[in-house]
Structure formats: C-alpha cells, structure tokens
Amino acid sequence: MPDRLSRRQFARITASSALGLSTAARARGQSAGFPRHFLWGTATSAYQIEGAVKEDGRGRSIWDSFAHTDGTIADRSNADIACDHYHLYRQDVQLMKALGAKAYRFSIAWPRIFPEGSGTPNPKGLDFYNRLLDELLANGLSPFVTLYHWDLPLALQLRFGGWTSRDTATAFADYAGYVVQRLSDRAQHFFTINECSRIVHLGHGLGLDAPGLKLPDAELNQVRHHVALGHGLAVQAIRAHGKRGTKVGPAENMVICVPAIETAANVRAAEAATRDLNAPYLTVMLEGHYRDTFLVRAGHNAPKFTDEDLRIISSRIDFVGLNVYKPDHYVVAADNARGFALAPFPASFPHMDASWLNVGPEAIYWAPRHLSKLWGVTSIYITENGTSATDEAAADGQVYDVDRIMYLRNYLTELQRATSEGIPVLGYFLWSLMDNFEWSDGLAKRFGLIRVDFETQGRTPKLSAAFYREVIRRNAVA
Ligand code: FCB
C-alpha cells in the first residue's frame, strides 16, 4: 500500500467514494475483496424449517397455536412439516457444504428442550441438536446458535402471559444456560434473541405474529422491557454456564438510518437518529440506560424498571448480530431539538417481492458503521440478509432468480465497502439457505437459495445459489 497518495489518486478516490465505492481498497490499488478470514454462511430458524412438531416429546409453541388459528397465515399454511429439516438435516448440511459455506446460523426450538417452558427437560429434544452439531462439525461448518427465534413454549403463554410477564425473561435465561452448558463444547457463538422489536411490535402490538396480541401502550412497553431484560439475563446465564471461549450477543433488526446524501451534517443526523430510534433495544444494551427522549415520549406509558434491570440489559456482549434487509429511514440534518428529520419514502421507492422489502443496499454499510462509530462495537456479524422473489421455474425446471442476484450483489458490494474501510464485520449469513415457512406470509414467500418443493421435499438450487458459491469462492462480489 503506498504511504502517500498522489493528488490524482486522491481525486479519484474522492470521486469514487462519493459514488459509494470502496475508498480503502481503491487506495490500495486493489480490486475490493473481503478480509481473508471473513465467514460466509446461511441462516434459518427452527420453526420455519424443522417440521416434526409432535415428535420426540416436543411441546407446543405459540407459533403452532397461532398458525392454526383462522385468518393468521396468508396462504392458510402452517409449519407442521415445513422443510422437514428434522429428518432431512443431513442432506441440508450437504447443501450448505456444496455452497462452500463455512458457517451456519440456526435456532433451537425451546419447546423441544423444555416442553413446558421450564421444569423437566426433554433429552430427546436436545439430542436432535447434538446430532445437528456433530453433522455440521464433521462437514467443516461452524455453528452459530440462536436461542430464541420466536417459538416460545405455549405453556409459558398460558401460564403467565408469555413476555407480558417478567417470569418469561427468567425462564428464558434458565433455558439458555441449560442449552449452552450442553452445546458449548462444540458451538462457540450464541445469539440470545432474534429481533426484539419484531417480537414486541408485530407479536404484541399489531397482532400479526404470535401470540397475536394488540396490547395498549403501557403493556406494550412493559413487554418491550421484558424482552430486553430476557436478553440481558440470558447473556449472564450463558457466561455462567458456557465453556471457556463461549461468545454471546443479540441478533437485532436495528432501525437503520441512512444519511439521505452523504454530507457530514447528514451523517451526524443519521447517527443521532440511530441512537434515538433504537432506544429500547440496542441503545440500552450498549449504553446502559433508557434515553430521556424515549421515556418522555412514552410518558405515563413508560416501562417500569429498576437500575439493576438496566445493568442486566447492558451486560457485556462479545458481538452484535444485525439482520439487514432494507433501510428504515433516510435522514437529513434539521434545525430542531432532535437534530434530524426523516425523509418520507416516495411511493415509487423500489422494493422486492414483499412490499416491506425496499431495496437500499447502503443499509448494510451504514448499520455496521453506526455500530462501530457510535458504540465502539468491535465484532459484528450480518446475521440475516436476503430477499423473497417470485421464483417461477423456467421451462427447463430451473429458477433463474436474477432479481435475487441483483439484490445480493448490490448489498454485498456495500458490505465490501464497509469491510474495506475497516468496519469490523466478521461474517455474513444469507437468509435463507432454503425456502421455508415465512411466518404470516406462509409458504408462499420464498427467501431460499435452494428451492423447496413442499409437496415432495425436493430441493433444487436456484441460480442465486451458484452466485453465492462464486462469491464465497472468490471472497469478493461476483
Ligand atoms: C426476519 C426474520 C426471519 C425471516 C426474515 C425474512 O425478520 O428474522 O425469520 O422471516 O425476516
């Protein structure tokens, strides 16, 4: 790398950086690639792929009950069978291996381990994850384990109202400690909770996810606090029970604030917005207090909490996982008390095959940049990124999902921009390995690199699987 840049090189870099290209890589005169040990993987979650909902002593989850309630799932499907991964996991591990992936993010179904949510464990439930871990390791894949990806044991919902009660946060920590004690000889990385805000907002505010509640603001804020507390208690339990070297962090869908134009003033505004709009989750986890703006806005509906709760929520973490699909806000500097304004999304803003899935690749640059700049986070994983697509099969039976490839190529280019600037993103988990049960969208919204025929359980790699394999092989955007 040259020590000094010529005036001409400098001008070129400035121009390319305005276009969002990788400055550091260009400064090195190299074509941009990812760091040498960058970890490539795919992601799934238990309820979305496993099926076998009544097997080997598994208890029911709130999603079993929700998906079997009339009017909840767009295509009236459920995940009783889903991808039948519970039986086909060996084959699925081979599919990951064929991509060249070196890591896999999956979740543990709490009701397989504790069918009643707490109390007597079910050893057969744990055995499945023992088999899966062994299979992954035998095939050179590092397991990244999520402990809560939304399938709360139904028993806890019935017994004390699930996350409306603090007791669920405690039960979650007990379960987390139990699992980590038994799996951390083979898995080093554990995520506590997947997407706190979606659990709260869609599950307990809008009623669109399980448990389907529409709580008033004060109760909703209390749920919010219990979920954050559950994260913190689980971090502590994992530290207490994990083998040496066990690492833990959340997998958050941070509210992603992108400067509308990359001026210094807009960047500062986007940073202010990031701290403000993530107040109940990442901000409190990383700063140890609820921001005044959050509490004032909530007014008499603010959550009830103690200083000790805040200490627990902000327990030290080893990394932050980020699920990145879209920018949440384009931000401009403003002369107001908050110091920022949010630009409205025009109706013509481009999106993928889901109306919420706006295409804004720069989100995957700004999210980790804010984390490292604002809070000094030194280890970041992209725990989810990907898109649904219509995925019609062509006459030859193949799925030429060039729209998914377009999406991925653009996001990965922006991610490369981040790593080449030294932002500490250590790995990337593409959502998803294969088509699966997409919550209230049912089986109809397909996010996989691998097509799943839900009738026959046949698996067929799409063109995007070949694209991703090429990215992994080159360790650069293909
Ligand atoms: C995320 C979820 C994941 C998947 C994707 C599309 O919010 O964590 O399970 O459904 O969206």
Short mmCIF file of C-alpha atoms and ligand atoms in Angstrom, two decimals:
data_model
loop_
_atom_site.label_atom_id
_atom_site.label_comp_id
_atom_site.label_asym_id
_atom_site.label_seq_id
_atom_site.Cartn_x
_atom_site.Cartn_y
_atom_site.Cartn_z
CA MET A 1 0.00 0.00 0.00
CA PRO A 2 1.53 3.38 -0.95
CA ASP A 3 2.30 5.59 2.03
CA ARG A 4 1.21 8.76 0.31
CA LEU A 5 -1.36 9.31 -2.32
CA SER A 6 -0.69 11.43 -5.34
CA ARG A 7 -3.06 14.32 -5.94
CA ARG A 8 -4.54 12.42 -8.86
CA GLN A 9 -5.09 9.22 -6.81
CA PHE A 10 -6.68 11.31 -4.11
CA ALA A 11 -9.06 12.94 -6.57
CA ARG A 12 -10.03 9.57 -7.97
CA ILE A 13 -10.70 8.15 -4.53
CA THR A 14 -12.80 11.12 -3.52
CA ALA A 15 -14.85 10.73 -6.66
CA SER A 16 -15.37 7.03 -6.16
CA SER A 17 -16.24 7.49 -2.51
CA ALA A 18 -18.99 9.90 -3.47
CA LEU A 19 -20.40 7.09 -5.53
CA GLY A 20 -20.18 4.79 -2.55
CA LEU A 21 -17.27 2.72 -3.81
CA SER A 22 -14.63 1.31 -1.54
CA THR A 23 -12.09 4.01 -0.79
CA ALA A 24 -9.60 1.96 1.19
CA ALA A 25 -9.47 -0.85 -1.34
CA ARG A 26 -9.01 1.64 -4.11
CA ALA A 27 -6.34 3.41 -2.13
CA ARG A 28 -4.54 0.10 -2.00
CA GLY A 29 -4.93 -0.11 -5.74
CA GLN A 30 -6.68 -3.47 -5.35
CA SER A 31 -9.97 -4.72 -6.55
CA ALA A 32 -12.11 -4.76 -3.46
CA GLY A 33 -12.45 -8.08 -1.65
CA PHE A 34 -13.44 -9.18 1.84
CA PRO A 35 -11.00 -9.75 4.70
CA ARG A 36 -9.20 -13.06 4.43
CA HIS A 37 -10.99 -14.87 7.26
CA PHE A 38 -14.42 -13.43 6.52
CA LEU A 39 -17.02 -16.03 7.45
CA TRP A 40 -19.67 -16.96 4.90
CA GLY A 41 -22.81 -18.75 5.93
CA THR A 42 -26.54 -19.14 5.59
CA ALA A 43 -29.28 -18.75 8.19
CA THR A 44 -32.54 -20.45 9.14
CA SER A 45 -34.73 -20.76 12.21
CA ALA A 46 -36.27 -23.78 13.92
CA TYR A 47 -39.97 -23.21 13.43
CA GLN A 48 -39.51 -22.13 9.82
CA ILE A 49 -37.76 -25.32 8.69
CA GLU A 50 -37.89 -28.21 11.16
CA GLY A 51 -41.43 -29.57 10.96
CA ALA A 52 -41.83 -32.66 13.20
CA VAL A 53 -43.84 -30.55 15.61
CA LYS A 54 -45.15 -33.52 17.54
CA GLU A 55 -42.05 -35.66 17.54
CA ASP A 56 -39.75 -36.81 20.32
CA GLY A 57 -41.61 -35.03 23.08
CA ARG A 58 -41.61 -31.50 21.62
CA GLY A 59 -44.08 -29.22 23.39
CA ARG A 60 -46.29 -26.75 21.53
CA SER A 61 -45.11 -23.25 20.81
CA ILE A 62 -47.10 -20.02 20.44
CA TRP A 63 -46.46 -20.27 16.70
CA ASP A 64 -48.09 -23.73 16.46
CA SER A 65 -51.18 -22.34 18.04
CA PHE A 66 -51.11 -19.04 16.08
CA ALA A 67 -50.56 -20.71 12.69
CA HIS A 68 -53.53 -22.99 13.37
CA THR A 69 -55.81 -20.06 14.10
CA ASP A 70 -58.08 -18.99 11.24
CA GLY A 71 -57.06 -15.87 9.37
CA THR A 72 -53.49 -15.60 10.65
CA ILE A 73 -51.45 -17.02 7.74
CA ALA A 74 -51.87 -15.55 4.26
CA ASP A 75 -51.93 -18.87 2.38
CA ARG A 76 -53.51 -20.83 5.27
CA SER A 77 -50.38 -22.96 5.59
CA ASN A 78 -48.57 -23.86 8.79
CA ALA A 79 -45.16 -25.22 9.68
CA ASP A 80 -46.20 -28.69 10.86
CA ILE A 81 -43.93 -30.11 8.17
CA ALA A 82 -42.23 -27.04 6.64
CA CYS A 83 -38.92 -28.28 5.14
CA ASP A 84 -38.94 -31.45 7.25
CA HIS A 85 -35.42 -30.49 8.24
CA TYR A 86 -35.80 -32.50 11.45
CA HIS A 87 -35.47 -35.59 9.28
CA LEU A 88 -33.56 -34.19 6.32
CA TYR A 89 -30.85 -32.27 8.18
CA ARG A 90 -28.03 -34.42 6.84
CA GLN A 91 -28.99 -33.64 3.28
CA ASP A 92 -29.36 -29.95 4.16
CA VAL A 93 -25.87 -29.85 5.63
CA GLN A 94 -24.58 -31.24 2.32
CA LEU A 95 -26.33 -28.38 0.52
CA MET A 96 -24.52 -25.87 2.72
CA LYS A 97 -21.26 -27.64 2.08
CA ALA A 98 -21.85 -27.53 -1.66
CA LEU A 99 -22.14 -23.74 -1.44
CA GLY A 100 -18.70 -23.64 0.14
CA ALA A 101 -20.17 -22.06 3.28
CA LYS A 102 -18.16 -22.37 6.45
CA ALA A 103 -20.80 -21.37 8.98
CA TYR A 104 -24.48 -21.94 9.66
CA ARG A 105 -26.85 -19.93 11.82
CA PHE A 106 -29.85 -21.89 13.11
CA SER A 107 -32.09 -21.68 16.12
CA ILE A 108 -33.03 -24.06 18.90
CA ALA A 109 -36.70 -24.76 19.49
CA TRP A 110 -37.18 -24.00 23.18
CA PRO A 111 -40.27 -26.31 23.37
CA ARG A 112 -38.16 -29.27 22.22
CA ILE A 113 -35.83 -28.73 25.18
CA PHE A 114 -38.43 -27.74 27.80
CA PRO A 115 -41.85 -28.84 26.52
CA GLU A 116 -43.49 -26.94 29.39
CA GLY A 117 -41.17 -23.96 29.06
CA SER A 118 -39.35 -24.75 32.30
CA GLY A 119 -39.06 -27.62 34.73
CA THR A 120 -38.26 -31.06 33.36
CA PRO A 121 -36.05 -31.07 30.26
CA ASN A 122 -36.68 -33.42 27.34
CA PRO A 123 -33.38 -35.14 26.45
CA LYS A 124 -34.68 -36.32 23.08
CA GLY A 125 -35.17 -32.68 22.05
CA LEU A 126 -31.58 -31.84 22.85
CA ASP A 127 -30.41 -34.96 21.02
CA PHE A 128 -31.58 -33.51 17.72
CA TYR A 129 -29.29 -30.52 18.16
CA ASN A 130 -26.47 -32.81 19.26
CA ARG A 131 -26.84 -34.72 16.01
CA LEU A 132 -27.03 -31.50 14.00
CA LEU A 133 -23.94 -30.03 15.66
CA ASP A 134 -21.95 -33.20 15.05
CA GLU A 135 -23.02 -33.26 11.43
CA LEU A 136 -22.07 -29.60 10.93
CA LEU A 137 -18.66 -30.02 12.50
CA ALA A 138 -17.96 -33.19 10.53
CA ASN A 139 -18.57 -31.14 7.39
CA GLY A 140 -16.42 -28.17 8.32
CA LEU A 141 -19.27 -25.80 9.26
CA SER A 142 -19.15 -23.62 12.39
CA PRO A 143 -22.45 -23.50 14.25
CA PHE A 144 -23.91 -20.10 15.25
CA VAL A 145 -26.82 -20.83 17.53
CA THR A 146 -29.83 -18.58 18.12
CA LEU A 147 -31.61 -19.37 21.37
CA TYR A 148 -34.88 -17.55 20.72
CA HIS A 149 -36.30 -17.17 17.25
CA TRP A 150 -39.90 -16.59 18.39
CA ASP A 151 -41.17 -20.11 19.17
CA LEU A 152 -42.00 -19.52 22.84
CA PRO A 153 -43.34 -22.61 24.61
CA LEU A 154 -47.11 -22.23 24.60
CA ALA A 155 -47.17 -23.35 28.22
CA LEU A 156 -45.49 -20.09 29.26
CA GLN A 157 -48.02 -18.03 27.33
CA LEU A 158 -50.85 -19.87 29.05
CA ARG A 159 -49.24 -19.95 32.48
CA PHE A 160 -48.33 -16.30 32.87
CA GLY A 161 -48.88 -14.44 29.64
CA GLY A 162 -45.50 -15.05 28.00
CA TRP A 163 -43.45 -11.88 27.57
CA THR A 164 -46.07 -9.78 29.36
CA SER A 165 -44.54 -11.31 32.48
CA ARG A 166 -41.04 -10.92 33.83
CA ASP A 167 -41.12 -14.64 34.59
CA THR A 168 -40.62 -15.35 30.88
CA ALA A 169 -37.34 -13.41 30.92
CA THR A 170 -36.17 -15.57 33.83
CA ALA A 171 -37.36 -18.81 32.22
CA PHE A 172 -35.55 -17.82 29.04
CA ALA A 173 -32.29 -17.35 30.91
CA ASP A 174 -32.68 -20.75 32.62
CA TYR A 175 -33.28 -22.45 29.28
CA ALA A 176 -30.36 -20.55 27.67
CA GLY A 177 -27.98 -21.59 30.45
CA TYR A 178 -29.13 -25.21 30.21
CA VAL A 179 -28.59 -25.39 26.44
CA VAL A 180 -25.29 -23.57 26.40
CA GLN A 181 -23.88 -25.77 29.13
CA ARG A 182 -24.56 -28.79 26.91
CA LEU A 183 -23.66 -27.42 23.49
CA SER A 184 -20.77 -25.05 24.12
CA ASP A 185 -18.24 -27.85 23.85
CA ARG A 186 -19.00 -27.71 20.10
CA ALA A 187 -20.58 -24.32 19.44
CA GLN A 188 -18.81 -21.10 20.42
CA HIS A 189 -21.23 -18.45 19.24
CA PHE A 190 -24.70 -17.92 20.70
CA PHE A 191 -27.31 -15.31 19.87
CA THR A 192 -29.79 -14.54 22.61
CA ILE A 193 -32.94 -13.15 20.96
CA ASN A 194 -33.72 -12.66 17.30
CA GLU A 195 -35.19 -9.22 16.57
CA CYS A 196 -36.52 -7.88 19.85
CA SER A 197 -38.56 -5.18 18.18
CA ARG A 198 -40.47 -7.52 15.89
CA ILE A 199 -41.47 -9.72 18.82
CA VAL A 200 -42.82 -6.66 20.55
CA HIS A 201 -44.32 -4.73 17.67
CA LEU A 202 -45.76 -7.44 15.43
CA GLY A 203 -46.43 -10.04 18.12
CA HIS A 204 -47.83 -7.86 20.89
CA GLY A 205 -48.76 -4.53 19.24
CA LEU A 206 -50.20 -5.30 15.83
CA GLY A 207 -51.11 -8.92 16.48
CA LEU A 208 -49.65 -10.06 13.15
CA ASP A 209 -47.15 -12.51 14.67
CA ALA A 210 -47.68 -14.94 17.54
CA PRO A 211 -49.03 -14.57 20.15
CA GLY A 212 -51.29 -12.23 18.17
CA LEU A 213 -51.87 -9.64 20.90
CA LYS A 214 -52.81 -6.00 20.47
CA LEU A 215 -51.77 -4.52 23.76
CA PRO A 216 -52.22 -0.90 24.83
CA ASP A 217 -49.06 1.22 25.02
CA ALA A 218 -48.22 0.80 28.70
CA GLU A 219 -48.39 -3.00 28.49
CA LEU A 220 -46.55 -2.99 25.21
CA ASN A 221 -43.70 -1.01 26.73
CA GLN A 222 -43.55 -3.48 29.59
CA VAL A 223 -43.26 -6.36 27.11
CA ARG A 224 -40.51 -4.36 25.41
CA HIS A 225 -38.65 -4.10 28.69
CA HIS A 226 -39.09 -7.80 29.50
CA VAL A 227 -37.69 -8.82 26.13
CA ALA A 228 -34.61 -6.62 26.62
CA LEU A 229 -34.29 -7.98 30.15
CA GLY A 230 -34.55 -11.55 28.80
CA HIS A 231 -31.62 -10.78 26.54
CA GLY A 232 -29.53 -9.49 29.45
CA LEU A 233 -30.40 -12.34 31.81
CA ALA A 234 -29.56 -14.83 29.06
CA VAL A 235 -26.17 -13.17 28.49
CA GLN A 236 -25.43 -13.67 32.17
CA ALA A 237 -26.64 -17.28 32.18
CA ILE A 238 -24.59 -18.05 29.09
CA ARG A 239 -21.47 -16.60 30.71
CA ALA A 240 -22.16 -18.62 33.85
CA HIS A 241 -22.74 -21.94 32.07
CA GLY A 242 -20.78 -21.76 28.81
CA LYS A 243 -17.41 -23.42 28.37
CA ARG A 244 -14.39 -21.13 28.17
CA GLY A 245 -14.40 -19.19 24.91
CA THR A 246 -18.19 -19.08 24.57
CA LYS A 247 -19.29 -15.85 22.91
CA VAL A 248 -22.68 -14.18 23.06
CA GLY A 249 -24.61 -11.31 21.53
CA PRO A 250 -28.05 -10.33 20.23
CA ALA A 251 -29.33 -10.67 16.63
CA GLU A 252 -31.05 -7.35 16.15
CA ASN A 253 -33.05 -5.75 13.41
CA MET A 254 -31.67 -2.34 14.26
CA VAL A 255 -33.62 0.64 12.94
CA ILE A 256 -31.27 1.53 10.10
CA CYS A 257 -30.79 5.24 9.48
CA VAL A 258 -29.10 6.15 6.23
CA PRO A 259 -27.94 9.69 5.50
CA ALA A 260 -30.03 10.76 2.51
CA ILE A 261 -26.93 12.36 0.97
CA GLU A 262 -23.52 11.62 2.47
CA THR A 263 -22.68 15.06 3.82
CA ALA A 264 -21.02 15.44 7.22
CA ALA A 265 -24.17 17.09 8.61
CA ASN A 266 -26.47 14.33 7.38
CA VAL A 267 -24.14 11.64 8.73
CA ARG A 268 -24.28 13.29 12.18
CA ALA A 269 -28.05 13.47 11.86
CA ALA A 270 -28.24 9.77 10.93
CA GLU A 271 -26.12 8.95 13.98
CA ALA A 272 -28.40 10.94 16.27
CA ALA A 273 -31.42 9.21 14.75
CA THR A 274 -29.79 5.81 15.25
CA ARG A 275 -29.33 6.35 18.98
CA ASP A 276 -32.80 7.76 19.34
CA LEU A 277 -34.78 5.25 17.31
CA ASN A 278 -33.02 2.21 18.78
CA ALA A 279 -33.54 3.45 22.34
CA PRO A 280 -35.44 0.44 23.75
CA TYR A 281 -33.06 -2.19 22.37
CA LEU A 282 -29.52 -1.65 21.07
CA THR A 283 -29.08 1.75 22.70
CA VAL A 284 -29.97 0.50 26.18
CA MET A 285 -27.97 -2.71 25.66
CA LEU A 286 -24.89 -0.70 24.70
CA GLU A 287 -25.32 2.46 26.79
CA GLY A 288 -26.96 1.04 29.92
CA HIS A 289 -29.84 3.47 30.20
CA TYR A 290 -33.11 4.35 28.51
CA ARG A 291 -32.74 7.64 26.74
CA ASP A 292 -34.77 10.53 28.11
CA THR A 293 -36.34 11.10 24.72
CA PHE A 294 -37.73 7.53 24.80
CA LEU A 295 -39.06 7.85 28.34
CA VAL A 296 -40.51 11.31 27.79
CA ARG A 297 -42.22 10.22 24.58
CA ALA A 298 -43.71 7.20 26.37
CA GLY A 299 -44.87 9.45 29.23
CA HIS A 300 -47.11 7.65 31.71
CA ASN A 301 -46.93 4.55 29.48
CA ALA A 302 -43.17 4.21 30.05
CA PRO A 303 -41.98 0.78 31.23
CA LYS A 304 -41.38 0.11 34.92
CA PHE A 305 -37.80 -0.88 35.60
CA THR A 306 -35.02 -0.74 38.17
CA ASP A 307 -31.38 0.32 37.91
CA GLU A 308 -30.46 -3.31 38.38
CA ASP A 309 -32.56 -4.19 35.30
CA LEU A 310 -30.56 -1.71 33.27
CA ARG A 311 -27.29 -3.21 34.48
CA ILE A 312 -28.54 -6.65 33.43
CA ILE A 313 -29.73 -5.48 30.00
CA SER A 314 -26.37 -3.87 29.33
CA SER A 315 -24.32 -6.93 30.37
CA ARG A 316 -21.16 -7.09 28.30
CA ILE A 317 -21.62 -8.77 24.94
CA ASP A 318 -18.98 -10.16 22.59
CA PHE A 319 -20.54 -9.17 19.28
CA VAL A 320 -23.66 -7.74 17.71
CA GLY A 321 -25.61 -9.60 15.05
CA LEU A 322 -27.52 -7.46 12.56
CA ASN A 323 -30.41 -8.56 10.38
CA VAL A 324 -30.34 -6.21 7.41
CA TYR A 325 -33.00 -6.18 4.72
CA LYS A 326 -33.77 -2.54 3.98
CA PRO A 327 -33.08 0.99 5.09
CA ASP A 328 -35.65 2.08 7.67
CA HIS A 329 -35.13 5.80 7.23
CA TYR A 330 -33.31 8.24 5.03
CA VAL A 331 -32.17 11.02 7.31
CA VAL A 332 -31.39 14.67 6.76
CA ALA A 333 -29.92 17.20 9.17
CA ALA A 334 -32.52 19.52 10.67
CA ASP A 335 -32.55 22.53 12.88
CA ASN A 336 -34.82 21.02 15.53
CA ALA A 337 -34.38 19.61 19.03
CA ARG A 338 -33.62 16.11 17.78
CA GLY A 339 -31.15 17.34 15.17
CA PHE A 340 -32.60 15.24 12.38
CA ALA A 341 -35.59 14.78 10.12
CA LEU A 342 -36.79 11.62 8.39
CA ALA A 343 -37.44 11.86 4.67
CA PRO A 344 -40.72 10.21 3.67
CA PHE A 345 -40.48 7.20 1.34
CA PRO A 346 -41.92 8.06 -2.06
CA ALA A 347 -44.49 5.60 -3.41
CA SER A 348 -42.14 4.85 -6.28
CA PHE A 349 -39.34 3.61 -3.99
CA PRO A 350 -38.25 0.23 -5.43
CA HIS A 351 -38.98 -2.92 -3.48
CA MET A 352 -38.65 -6.66 -3.94
CA ASP A 353 -41.38 -9.28 -3.86
CA ALA A 354 -42.55 -8.14 -0.43
CA SER A 355 -43.93 -4.64 -0.08
CA TRP A 356 -41.82 -4.01 3.06
CA LEU A 357 -38.59 -5.10 1.37
CA ASN A 358 -37.32 -1.82 -0.03
CA VAL A 359 -34.09 -2.02 -1.98
CA GLY A 360 -31.49 0.18 -0.31
CA PRO A 361 -28.16 -1.63 -0.39
CA GLU A 362 -26.42 1.17 1.53
CA ALA A 363 -28.31 -0.02 4.64
CA ILE A 364 -25.77 -2.81 5.03
CA TYR A 365 -22.94 -0.27 5.02
CA TRP A 366 -24.49 2.19 7.46
CA ALA A 367 -25.83 -0.26 10.05
CA PRO A 368 -22.42 -1.68 10.99
CA ARG A 369 -20.76 1.69 10.56
CA HIS A 370 -23.11 3.24 13.12
CA LEU A 371 -22.48 0.35 15.50
CA SER A 372 -18.75 0.73 15.35
CA LYS A 373 -18.71 4.53 15.33
CA LEU A 374 -21.38 5.22 17.95
CA TRP A 375 -20.77 2.40 20.38
CA GLY A 376 -17.31 1.11 19.57
CA VAL A 377 -18.60 -2.38 18.74
CA THR A 378 -15.60 -4.39 17.53
CA SER A 379 -17.25 -7.61 16.30
CA ILE A 380 -20.27 -7.56 14.05
CA TYR A 381 -22.00 -10.33 12.11
CA ILE A 382 -24.64 -9.80 9.48
CA THR A 383 -26.97 -12.45 10.85
CA GLU A 384 -29.55 -12.14 8.05
CA ASN A 385 -29.74 -10.57 4.62
CA GLY A 386 -31.64 -11.73 1.57
CA THR A 387 -34.89 -11.37 -0.27
CA SER A 388 -38.00 -13.15 -1.36
CA ALA A 389 -38.55 -13.39 -5.10
CA THR A 390 -41.29 -14.79 -7.30
CA ASP A 391 -39.01 -17.64 -8.36
CA GLU A 392 -41.05 -19.07 -11.23
CA ALA A 393 -39.38 -22.16 -12.64
CA ALA A 394 -38.33 -21.84 -16.32
CA ALA A 395 -39.19 -24.45 -18.94
CA ASP A 396 -36.07 -26.40 -18.02
CA GLY A 397 -37.23 -26.54 -14.41
CA GLN A 398 -34.54 -24.16 -13.15
CA VAL A 399 -35.15 -20.97 -11.20
CA TYR A 400 -33.24 -18.07 -12.81
CA ASP A 401 -33.67 -15.65 -9.92
CA VAL A 402 -31.62 -12.83 -11.36
CA ASP A 403 -33.64 -10.38 -9.24
CA ARG A 404 -32.36 -12.03 -6.05
CA ILE A 405 -28.85 -11.95 -7.50
CA MET A 406 -29.24 -8.25 -8.29
CA TYR A 407 -30.31 -7.60 -4.71
CA LEU A 408 -27.48 -9.65 -3.21
CA ARG A 409 -24.82 -8.23 -5.49
CA ASN A 410 -25.73 -4.68 -4.54
CA TYR A 411 -25.90 -5.38 -0.82
CA LEU A 412 -22.65 -7.33 -0.84
CA THR A 413 -20.92 -4.53 -2.70
CA GLU A 414 -21.95 -2.15 0.07
CA LEU A 415 -20.83 -4.66 2.69
CA GLN A 416 -17.49 -4.84 0.95
CA ARG A 417 -17.31 -1.08 1.20
CA ALA A 418 -17.74 -1.43 4.96
CA THR A 419 -15.10 -4.11 5.48
CA SER A 420 -12.61 -2.35 3.22
CA GLU A 421 -12.94 0.72 5.43
CA GLY A 422 -12.06 -1.41 8.43
CA ILE A 423 -15.57 -1.63 9.89
CA PRO A 424 -15.35 -4.87 11.87
CA VAL A 425 -17.89 -7.10 10.15
CA LEU A 426 -16.60 -10.64 10.61
CA GLY A 427 -19.18 -12.67 8.73
CA TYR A 428 -22.37 -12.78 6.73
CA PHE A 429 -25.31 -15.20 6.96
CA LEU A 430 -27.57 -15.17 3.96
CA TRP A 431 -31.29 -15.55 4.67
CA SER A 432 -32.04 -18.18 3.76
CA LEU A 433 -30.47 -21.49 2.92
CA MET A 434 -33.77 -22.72 1.53
CA ASP A 435 -37.39 -21.67 1.05
CA ASN A 436 -39.29 -22.06 4.29
CA PHE A 437 -42.30 -21.03 6.33
CA GLU A 438 -42.24 -17.23 6.18
CA TRP A 439 -44.36 -16.58 9.28
CA SER A 440 -47.70 -14.93 8.49
CA ASP A 441 -46.83 -14.98 4.77
CA GLY A 442 -46.84 -18.77 4.98
CA LEU A 443 -45.07 -20.93 2.41
CA ALA A 444 -45.75 -18.54 -0.46
CA LYS A 445 -42.95 -16.05 0.14
CA ARG A 446 -39.71 -17.75 -0.84
CA PHE A 447 -36.38 -16.49 0.53
CA GLY A 448 -34.17 -19.50 -0.22
CA LEU A 449 -31.07 -20.05 -2.32
CA ILE A 450 -32.46 -23.56 -2.65
CA ARG A 451 -35.96 -24.12 -3.94
CA VAL A 452 -38.06 -26.43 -1.79
CA ASP A 453 -40.99 -28.34 -3.25
CA PHE A 454 -43.19 -28.54 -0.17
CA GLU A 455 -45.13 -31.48 -1.60
CA THR A 456 -42.17 -33.76 -2.30
CA GLN A 457 -39.49 -32.09 -0.13
CA GLY A 458 -37.29 -31.95 -3.23
CA ARG A 459 -34.50 -29.36 -3.04
CA THR A 460 -33.21 -27.58 -6.15
CA PRO A 461 -30.50 -24.90 -6.02
CA LYS A 462 -31.56 -21.68 -7.76
CA LEU A 463 -29.22 -19.58 -9.88
CA SER A 464 -28.58 -17.42 -6.80
CA ALA A 465 -27.02 -20.47 -5.11
CA ALA A 466 -24.42 -20.55 -7.90
CA PHE A 467 -23.91 -16.80 -7.46
CA TYR A 468 -23.35 -17.16 -3.72
CA ARG A 469 -20.99 -20.10 -4.24
CA GLU A 470 -18.96 -17.88 -6.55
CA VAL A 471 -18.89 -15.03 -4.03
CA ILE A 472 -17.63 -17.43 -1.37
CA ARG A 473 -15.05 -18.96 -3.70
CA ARG A 474 -13.64 -15.55 -4.67
CA ASN A 475 -14.25 -13.94 -1.26
CA ALA A 476 -15.39 -10.97 -3.33
CA VAL A 477 -18.58 -9.86 -5.04
CA ALA A 478 -19.01 -11.93 -8.16
C1 FCB B 1 -36.70 -11.71 9.62
C2 FCB B 1 -36.81 -12.98 10.43
C3 FCB B 1 -36.56 -14.24 9.64
C4 FCB B 1 -37.19 -14.16 8.26
C5 FCB B 1 -36.83 -12.87 7.57
C6 FCB B 1 -37.36 -12.75 6.18
O1 FCB B 1 -37.40 -10.69 10.28
O2 FCB B 1 -35.87 -12.94 11.49
O3 FCB B 1 -37.04 -15.32 10.39
O4 FCB B 1 -38.53 -14.37 8.34
O5 FCB B 1 -37.26 -11.78 8.34
#
